[in-house]
Short mmCIF file of C-alpha atoms in Angstrom, two decimals:
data_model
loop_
_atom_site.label_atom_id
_atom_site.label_comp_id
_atom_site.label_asym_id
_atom_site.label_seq_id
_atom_site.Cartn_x
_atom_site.Cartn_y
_atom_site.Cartn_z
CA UNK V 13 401.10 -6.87 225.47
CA UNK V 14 397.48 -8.21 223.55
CA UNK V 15 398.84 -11.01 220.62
CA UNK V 16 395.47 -9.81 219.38
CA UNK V 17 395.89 -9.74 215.65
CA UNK V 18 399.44 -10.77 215.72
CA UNK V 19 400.22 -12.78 212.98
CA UNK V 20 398.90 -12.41 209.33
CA UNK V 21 395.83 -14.83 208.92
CA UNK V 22 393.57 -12.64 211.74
CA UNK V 23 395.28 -9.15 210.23
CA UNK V 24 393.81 -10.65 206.64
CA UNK V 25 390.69 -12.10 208.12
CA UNK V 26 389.97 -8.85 209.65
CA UNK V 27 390.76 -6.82 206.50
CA UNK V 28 388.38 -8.80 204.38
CA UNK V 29 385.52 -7.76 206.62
CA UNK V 30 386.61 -3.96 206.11
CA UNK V 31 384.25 -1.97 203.66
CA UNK V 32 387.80 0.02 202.79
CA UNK V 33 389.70 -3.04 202.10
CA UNK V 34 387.01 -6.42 202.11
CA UNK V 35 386.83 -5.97 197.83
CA UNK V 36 390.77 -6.48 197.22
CA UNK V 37 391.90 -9.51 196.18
CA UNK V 38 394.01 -11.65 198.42
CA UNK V 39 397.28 -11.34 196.80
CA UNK V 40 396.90 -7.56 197.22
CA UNK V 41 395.90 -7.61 200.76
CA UNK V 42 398.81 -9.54 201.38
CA UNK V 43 401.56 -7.13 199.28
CA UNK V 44 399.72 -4.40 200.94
CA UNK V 45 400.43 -5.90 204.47
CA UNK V 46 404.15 -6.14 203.45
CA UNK V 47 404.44 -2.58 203.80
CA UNK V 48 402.92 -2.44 207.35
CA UNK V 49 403.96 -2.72 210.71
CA UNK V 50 402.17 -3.59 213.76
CA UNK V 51 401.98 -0.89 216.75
CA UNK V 52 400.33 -0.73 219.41
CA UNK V 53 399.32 2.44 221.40
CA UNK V 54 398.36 2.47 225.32
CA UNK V 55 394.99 4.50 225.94
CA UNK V 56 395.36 7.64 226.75
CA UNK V 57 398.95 8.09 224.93
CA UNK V 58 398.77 11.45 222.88
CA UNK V 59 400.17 11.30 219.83
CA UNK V 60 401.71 14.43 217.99
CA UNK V 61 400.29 14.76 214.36
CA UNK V 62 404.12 15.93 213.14
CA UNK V 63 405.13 12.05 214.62
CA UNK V 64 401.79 10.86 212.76
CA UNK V 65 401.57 12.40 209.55
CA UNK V 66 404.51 10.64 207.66
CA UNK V 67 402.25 7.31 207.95
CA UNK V 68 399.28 5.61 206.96
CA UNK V 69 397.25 3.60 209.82
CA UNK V 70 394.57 0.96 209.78
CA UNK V 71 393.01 0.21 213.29
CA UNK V 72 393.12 -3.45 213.63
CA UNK V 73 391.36 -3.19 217.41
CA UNK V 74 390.17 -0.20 220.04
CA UNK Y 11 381.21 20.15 173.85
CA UNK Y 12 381.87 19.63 170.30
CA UNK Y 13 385.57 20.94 169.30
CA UNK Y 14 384.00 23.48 166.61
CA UNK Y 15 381.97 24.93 169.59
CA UNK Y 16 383.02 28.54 170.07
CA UNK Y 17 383.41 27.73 173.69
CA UNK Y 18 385.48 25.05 173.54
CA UNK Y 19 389.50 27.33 173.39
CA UNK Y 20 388.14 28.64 176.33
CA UNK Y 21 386.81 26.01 178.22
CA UNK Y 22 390.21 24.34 177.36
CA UNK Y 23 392.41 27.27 178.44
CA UNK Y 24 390.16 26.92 182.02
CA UNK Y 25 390.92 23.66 182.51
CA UNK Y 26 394.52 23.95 181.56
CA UNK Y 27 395.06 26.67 184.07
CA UNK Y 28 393.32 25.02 186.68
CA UNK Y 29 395.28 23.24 189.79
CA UNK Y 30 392.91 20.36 189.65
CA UNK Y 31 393.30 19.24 185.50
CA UNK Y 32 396.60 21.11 184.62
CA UNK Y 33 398.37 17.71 184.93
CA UNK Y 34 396.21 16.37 182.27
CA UNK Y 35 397.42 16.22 178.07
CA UNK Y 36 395.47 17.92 175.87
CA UNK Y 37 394.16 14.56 174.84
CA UNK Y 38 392.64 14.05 178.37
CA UNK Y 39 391.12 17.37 178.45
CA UNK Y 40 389.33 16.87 175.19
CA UNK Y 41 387.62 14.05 176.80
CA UNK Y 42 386.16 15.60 179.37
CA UNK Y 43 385.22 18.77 177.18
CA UNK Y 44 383.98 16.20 174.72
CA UNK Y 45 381.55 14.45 178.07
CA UNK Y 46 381.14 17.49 179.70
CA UNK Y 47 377.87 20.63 178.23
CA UNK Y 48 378.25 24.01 179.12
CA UNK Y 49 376.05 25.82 181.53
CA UNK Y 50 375.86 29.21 182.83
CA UNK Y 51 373.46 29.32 186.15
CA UNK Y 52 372.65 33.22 186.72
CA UNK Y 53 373.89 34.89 189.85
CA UNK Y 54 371.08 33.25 193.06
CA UNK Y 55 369.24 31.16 191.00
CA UNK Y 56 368.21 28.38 192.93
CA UNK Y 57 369.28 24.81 192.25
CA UNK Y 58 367.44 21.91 192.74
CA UNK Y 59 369.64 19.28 194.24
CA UNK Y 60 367.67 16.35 193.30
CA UNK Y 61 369.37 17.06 189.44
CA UNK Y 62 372.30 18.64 190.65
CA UNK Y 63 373.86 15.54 192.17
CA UNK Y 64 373.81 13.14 190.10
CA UNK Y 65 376.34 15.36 187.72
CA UNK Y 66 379.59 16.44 188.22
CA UNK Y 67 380.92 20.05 187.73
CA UNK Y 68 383.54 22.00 186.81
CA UNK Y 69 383.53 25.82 187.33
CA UNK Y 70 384.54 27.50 184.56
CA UNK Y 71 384.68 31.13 185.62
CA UNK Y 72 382.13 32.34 188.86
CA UNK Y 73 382.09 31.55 192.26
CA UNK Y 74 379.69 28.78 193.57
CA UNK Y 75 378.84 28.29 197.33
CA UNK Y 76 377.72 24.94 198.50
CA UNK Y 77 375.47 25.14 202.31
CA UNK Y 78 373.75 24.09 204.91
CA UNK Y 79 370.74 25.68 206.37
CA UNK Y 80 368.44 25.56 209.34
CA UNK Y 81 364.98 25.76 207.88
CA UNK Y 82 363.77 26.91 211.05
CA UNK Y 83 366.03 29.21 212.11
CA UNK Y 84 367.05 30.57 208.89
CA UNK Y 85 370.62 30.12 209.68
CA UNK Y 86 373.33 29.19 207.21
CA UNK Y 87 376.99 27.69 206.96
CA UNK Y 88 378.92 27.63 203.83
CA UNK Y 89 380.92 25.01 203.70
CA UNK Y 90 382.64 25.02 200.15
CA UNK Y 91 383.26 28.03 197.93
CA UNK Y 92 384.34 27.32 194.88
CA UNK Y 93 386.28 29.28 192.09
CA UNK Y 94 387.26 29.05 188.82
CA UNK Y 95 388.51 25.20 187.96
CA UNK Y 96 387.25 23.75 190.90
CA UNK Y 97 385.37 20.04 190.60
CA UNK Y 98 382.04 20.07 192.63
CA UNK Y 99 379.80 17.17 193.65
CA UNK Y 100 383.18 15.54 195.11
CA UNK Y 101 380.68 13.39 197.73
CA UNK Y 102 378.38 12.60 195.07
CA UNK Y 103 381.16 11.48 192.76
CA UNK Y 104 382.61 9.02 194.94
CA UNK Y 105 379.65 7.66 197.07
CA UNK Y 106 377.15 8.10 194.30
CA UNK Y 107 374.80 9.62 197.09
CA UNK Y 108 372.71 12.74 197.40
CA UNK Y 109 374.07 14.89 200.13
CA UNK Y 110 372.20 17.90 202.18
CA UNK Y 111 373.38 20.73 200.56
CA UNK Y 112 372.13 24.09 199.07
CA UNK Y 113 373.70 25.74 195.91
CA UNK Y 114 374.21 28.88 194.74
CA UNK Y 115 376.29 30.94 192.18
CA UNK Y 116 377.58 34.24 194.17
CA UNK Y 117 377.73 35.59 190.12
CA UNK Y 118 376.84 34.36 186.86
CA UNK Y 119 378.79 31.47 186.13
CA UNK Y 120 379.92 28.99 183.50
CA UNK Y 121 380.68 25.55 184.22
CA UNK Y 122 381.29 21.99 182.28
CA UNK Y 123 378.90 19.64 183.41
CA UNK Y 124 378.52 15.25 182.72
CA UNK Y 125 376.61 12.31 184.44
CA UNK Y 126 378.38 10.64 187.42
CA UNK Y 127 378.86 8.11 186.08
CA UNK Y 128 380.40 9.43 182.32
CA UNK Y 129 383.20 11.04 185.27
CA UNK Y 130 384.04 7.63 187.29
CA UNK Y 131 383.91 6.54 183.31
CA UNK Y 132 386.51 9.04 182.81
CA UNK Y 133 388.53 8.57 185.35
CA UNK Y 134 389.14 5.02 185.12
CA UNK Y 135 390.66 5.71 182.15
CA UNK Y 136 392.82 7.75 183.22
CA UNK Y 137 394.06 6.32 186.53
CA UNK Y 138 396.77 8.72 186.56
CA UNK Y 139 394.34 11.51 187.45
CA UNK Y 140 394.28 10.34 190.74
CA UNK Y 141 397.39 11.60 191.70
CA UNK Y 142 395.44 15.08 191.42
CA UNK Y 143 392.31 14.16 192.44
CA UNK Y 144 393.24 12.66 195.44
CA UNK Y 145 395.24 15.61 197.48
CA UNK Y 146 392.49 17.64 195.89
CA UNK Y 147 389.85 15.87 197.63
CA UNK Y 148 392.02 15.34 200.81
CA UNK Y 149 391.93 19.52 200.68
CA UNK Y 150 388.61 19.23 200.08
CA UNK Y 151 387.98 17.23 203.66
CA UNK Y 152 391.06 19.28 205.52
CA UNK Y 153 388.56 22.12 204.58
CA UNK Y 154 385.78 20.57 206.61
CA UNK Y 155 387.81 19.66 209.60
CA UNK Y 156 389.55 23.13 209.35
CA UNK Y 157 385.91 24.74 209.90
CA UNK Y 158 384.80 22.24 212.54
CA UNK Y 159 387.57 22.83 214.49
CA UNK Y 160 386.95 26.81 214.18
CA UNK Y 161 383.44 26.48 215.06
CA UNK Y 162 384.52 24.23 218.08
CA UNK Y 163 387.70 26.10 219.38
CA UNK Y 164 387.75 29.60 218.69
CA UNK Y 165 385.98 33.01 218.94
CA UNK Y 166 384.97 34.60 216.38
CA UNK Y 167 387.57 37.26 216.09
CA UNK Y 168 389.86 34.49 215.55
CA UNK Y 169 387.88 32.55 213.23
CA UNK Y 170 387.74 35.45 210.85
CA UNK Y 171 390.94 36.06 210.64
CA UNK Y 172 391.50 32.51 210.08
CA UNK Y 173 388.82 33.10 206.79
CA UNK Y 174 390.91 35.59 205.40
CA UNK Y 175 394.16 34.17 205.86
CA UNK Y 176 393.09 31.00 203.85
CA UNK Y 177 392.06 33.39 201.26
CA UNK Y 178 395.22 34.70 200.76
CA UNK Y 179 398.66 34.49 199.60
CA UNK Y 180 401.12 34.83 202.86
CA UNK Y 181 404.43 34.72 200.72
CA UNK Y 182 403.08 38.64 200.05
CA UNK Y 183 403.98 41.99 201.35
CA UNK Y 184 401.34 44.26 202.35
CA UNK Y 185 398.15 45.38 200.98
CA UNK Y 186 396.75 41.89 199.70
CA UNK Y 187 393.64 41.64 198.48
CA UNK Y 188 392.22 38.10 199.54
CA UNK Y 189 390.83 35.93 196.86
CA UNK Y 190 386.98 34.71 196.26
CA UNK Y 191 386.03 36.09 199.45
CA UNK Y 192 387.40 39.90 199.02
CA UNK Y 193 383.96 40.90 197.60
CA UNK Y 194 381.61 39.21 199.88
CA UNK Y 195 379.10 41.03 201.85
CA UNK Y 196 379.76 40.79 205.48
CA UNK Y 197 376.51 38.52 205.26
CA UNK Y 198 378.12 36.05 203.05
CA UNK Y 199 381.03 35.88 205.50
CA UNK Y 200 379.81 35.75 209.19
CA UNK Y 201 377.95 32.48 207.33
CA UNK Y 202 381.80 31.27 206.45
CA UNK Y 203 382.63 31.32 209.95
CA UNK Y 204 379.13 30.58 211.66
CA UNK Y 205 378.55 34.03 212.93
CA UNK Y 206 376.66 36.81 211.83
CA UNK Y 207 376.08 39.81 210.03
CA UNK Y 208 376.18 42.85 213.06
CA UNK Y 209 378.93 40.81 214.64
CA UNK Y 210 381.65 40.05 211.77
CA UNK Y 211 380.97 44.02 210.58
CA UNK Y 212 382.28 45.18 214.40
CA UNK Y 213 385.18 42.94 214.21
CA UNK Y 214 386.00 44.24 210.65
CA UNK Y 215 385.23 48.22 211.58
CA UNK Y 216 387.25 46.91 214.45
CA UNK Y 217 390.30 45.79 212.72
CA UNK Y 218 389.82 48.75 210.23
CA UNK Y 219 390.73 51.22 213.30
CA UNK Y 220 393.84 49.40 214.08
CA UNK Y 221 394.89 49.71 210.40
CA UNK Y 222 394.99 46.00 210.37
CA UNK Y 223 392.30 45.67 207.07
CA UNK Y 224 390.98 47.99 204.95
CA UNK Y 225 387.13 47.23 204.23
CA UNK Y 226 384.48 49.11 203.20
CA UNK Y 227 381.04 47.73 201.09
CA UNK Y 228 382.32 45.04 198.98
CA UNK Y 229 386.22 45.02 199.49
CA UNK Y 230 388.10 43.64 201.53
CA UNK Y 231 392.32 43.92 202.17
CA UNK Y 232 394.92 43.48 204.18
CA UNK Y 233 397.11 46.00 205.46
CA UNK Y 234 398.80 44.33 208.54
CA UNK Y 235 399.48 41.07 207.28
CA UNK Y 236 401.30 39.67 210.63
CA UNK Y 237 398.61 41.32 213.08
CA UNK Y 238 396.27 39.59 211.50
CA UNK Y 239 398.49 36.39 211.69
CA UNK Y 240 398.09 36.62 215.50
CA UNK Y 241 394.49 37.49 215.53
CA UNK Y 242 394.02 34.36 213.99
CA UNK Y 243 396.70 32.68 216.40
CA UNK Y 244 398.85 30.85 213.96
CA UNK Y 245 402.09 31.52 212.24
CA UNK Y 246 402.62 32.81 208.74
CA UNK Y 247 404.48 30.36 206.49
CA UNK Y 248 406.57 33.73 205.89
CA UNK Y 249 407.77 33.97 209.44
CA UNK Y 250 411.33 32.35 211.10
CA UNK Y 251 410.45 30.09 213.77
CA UNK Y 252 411.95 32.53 216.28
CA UNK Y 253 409.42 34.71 216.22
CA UNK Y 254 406.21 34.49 218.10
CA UNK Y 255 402.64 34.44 217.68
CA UNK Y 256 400.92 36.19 220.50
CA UNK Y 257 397.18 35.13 220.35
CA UNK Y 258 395.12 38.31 221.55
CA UNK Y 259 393.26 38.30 225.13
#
């Protein structure tokens, strides 16, 4: 399994270079991460959008 | 729009009854009415989108289309219709771009307009808005993918049925006349669904043997709600689970 953005400092490092999230403030970024968890999918896995709707997803890599 | 404006009751009553503002306190509403002038733009008069887009709209009563054409070929898409309390200019509004599209008012209509930026004004202060605004404009883009998926996946048999089903309420029994499309020339909707003229007029003479629709110059209904259900391959909200969709050969 990639430790590719596993822990907080690369998730926020990465975030602050997003045009969607690079303006919030740090203390935001960080309550916003609170709510997330970290998946990841293998290529090629299809994903129903019934399992996918109920969420909200940020691509962190691929 | 000045309150003493004999427009202004029923500019208010519009925006009360529409989906997209009927969240909103009277207070609200008399801010934008007090932002917003009134316009009427006649039935195909041509708008120039270099003023258009830098104000937002709200239609008032009137349908508006909003396009895309080939220059070369002549060929046109309609991507948007609007009705009566829709907000237009969405893209413009939140990207504060121009965007490649044509106009044009399918009948004389009113509207509220205001500068861009007098509407982000607005609606910063009223935050709250955006619990509207934003499933409106997610509609808005579901829209879009709905009609790039059409024009990528299906015939067009299937993709007109699909047109008329989104124009319509499926809770209903028979004979339903479709809204803001049910008086469209069969022009005005092969360019819905990327087809044209000759072609969505067979399907619809078609579907008028089979005592599916009834549709002759300028109306348009349903007669056979659930054949036309699976002529557009998908289920009717209506409809227990048990029972199946057949999509035609």
């Amino acid at each position: 399994m990639s430790l590719k953005f596993s822990d907080k400092d690369s998730v926020t490092a990465l975030l602050r270079c997003s045009p969607l999230f690079g303006l919030l403030a740090d203390d935001v970024l960080l309550d916003m991460l609170s709510h997330f968890r970290r998946e990841t999918w293998k290529h090629g896995r299809c994903i129903a959008s019934s399992e996918n709707e109920q969420r909200f997803h940020v691509i962190l890599s691929g | 729009m000045k309150p003493e404006s004999p427009f202004y009751a029923d500019s208010l009553q519009c925006l009360k009854a529409s989906s997209l503002f009927n969240q909103l306190d009277t207070a609200a509403l008399a801010g934008i009415l007090k932002r917003g002038r009134r316009e009427t733009w006649k039935h195909r008069r041509l708008l120039p989108m270099e003023e258009i887009w830098q104000r937002f709209h709200i239609l008032l009563s009137g349908r508006v289309r909003l396009s895309r054409c080939n220059p070369e070929s002549g060929r046109m898409i309609t991507l948007f219709l609007h009705g009566s309390g829709d907000g237009f200019c969405l893209f413009s509004l939140l990207d504060g771009q121009p965007h490649d599209v044509m106009l044009e008012p399918l009948d004389d209509v009113t509207l509220l307009s205001m500068p861009m930026y007098e509407a982000r004004q607005w609606i910063e202060e009223h935050p709250d808005f955006n619990r509207t605004l934003l499933p409106y404009i997610g509609q808005q883009m579901s829209t879009l993918a709905n009609l790039a998926a059409d024009l990528a996946l299906h015939d067009t048999e299937t993709r007109l049925a699909r047109l008329i089903l989104r124009h319509i309420d499926e809770t209903s029994s028979a004979h339903i006349e479709p809204t803001l499309i049910n008086d469209l020339s069969h022009e005005s909707l092969a360019e819905m669904i990327g087809s044209v003229r000759v072609v969505v007029n067979r399907q619809l003479q078609h579907w008028k043997q089979e005592g599916i629709v009834d549709a002759h110059r300028g109306y348009l209904m349903v007669e056979k709600l659930n054949e036309l259900a699976q002529r557009a391959e998908r289920r009717l909200v209506s409809l227990p689970d048990n029972v199946p969709v057949i999509p035609t050969q």
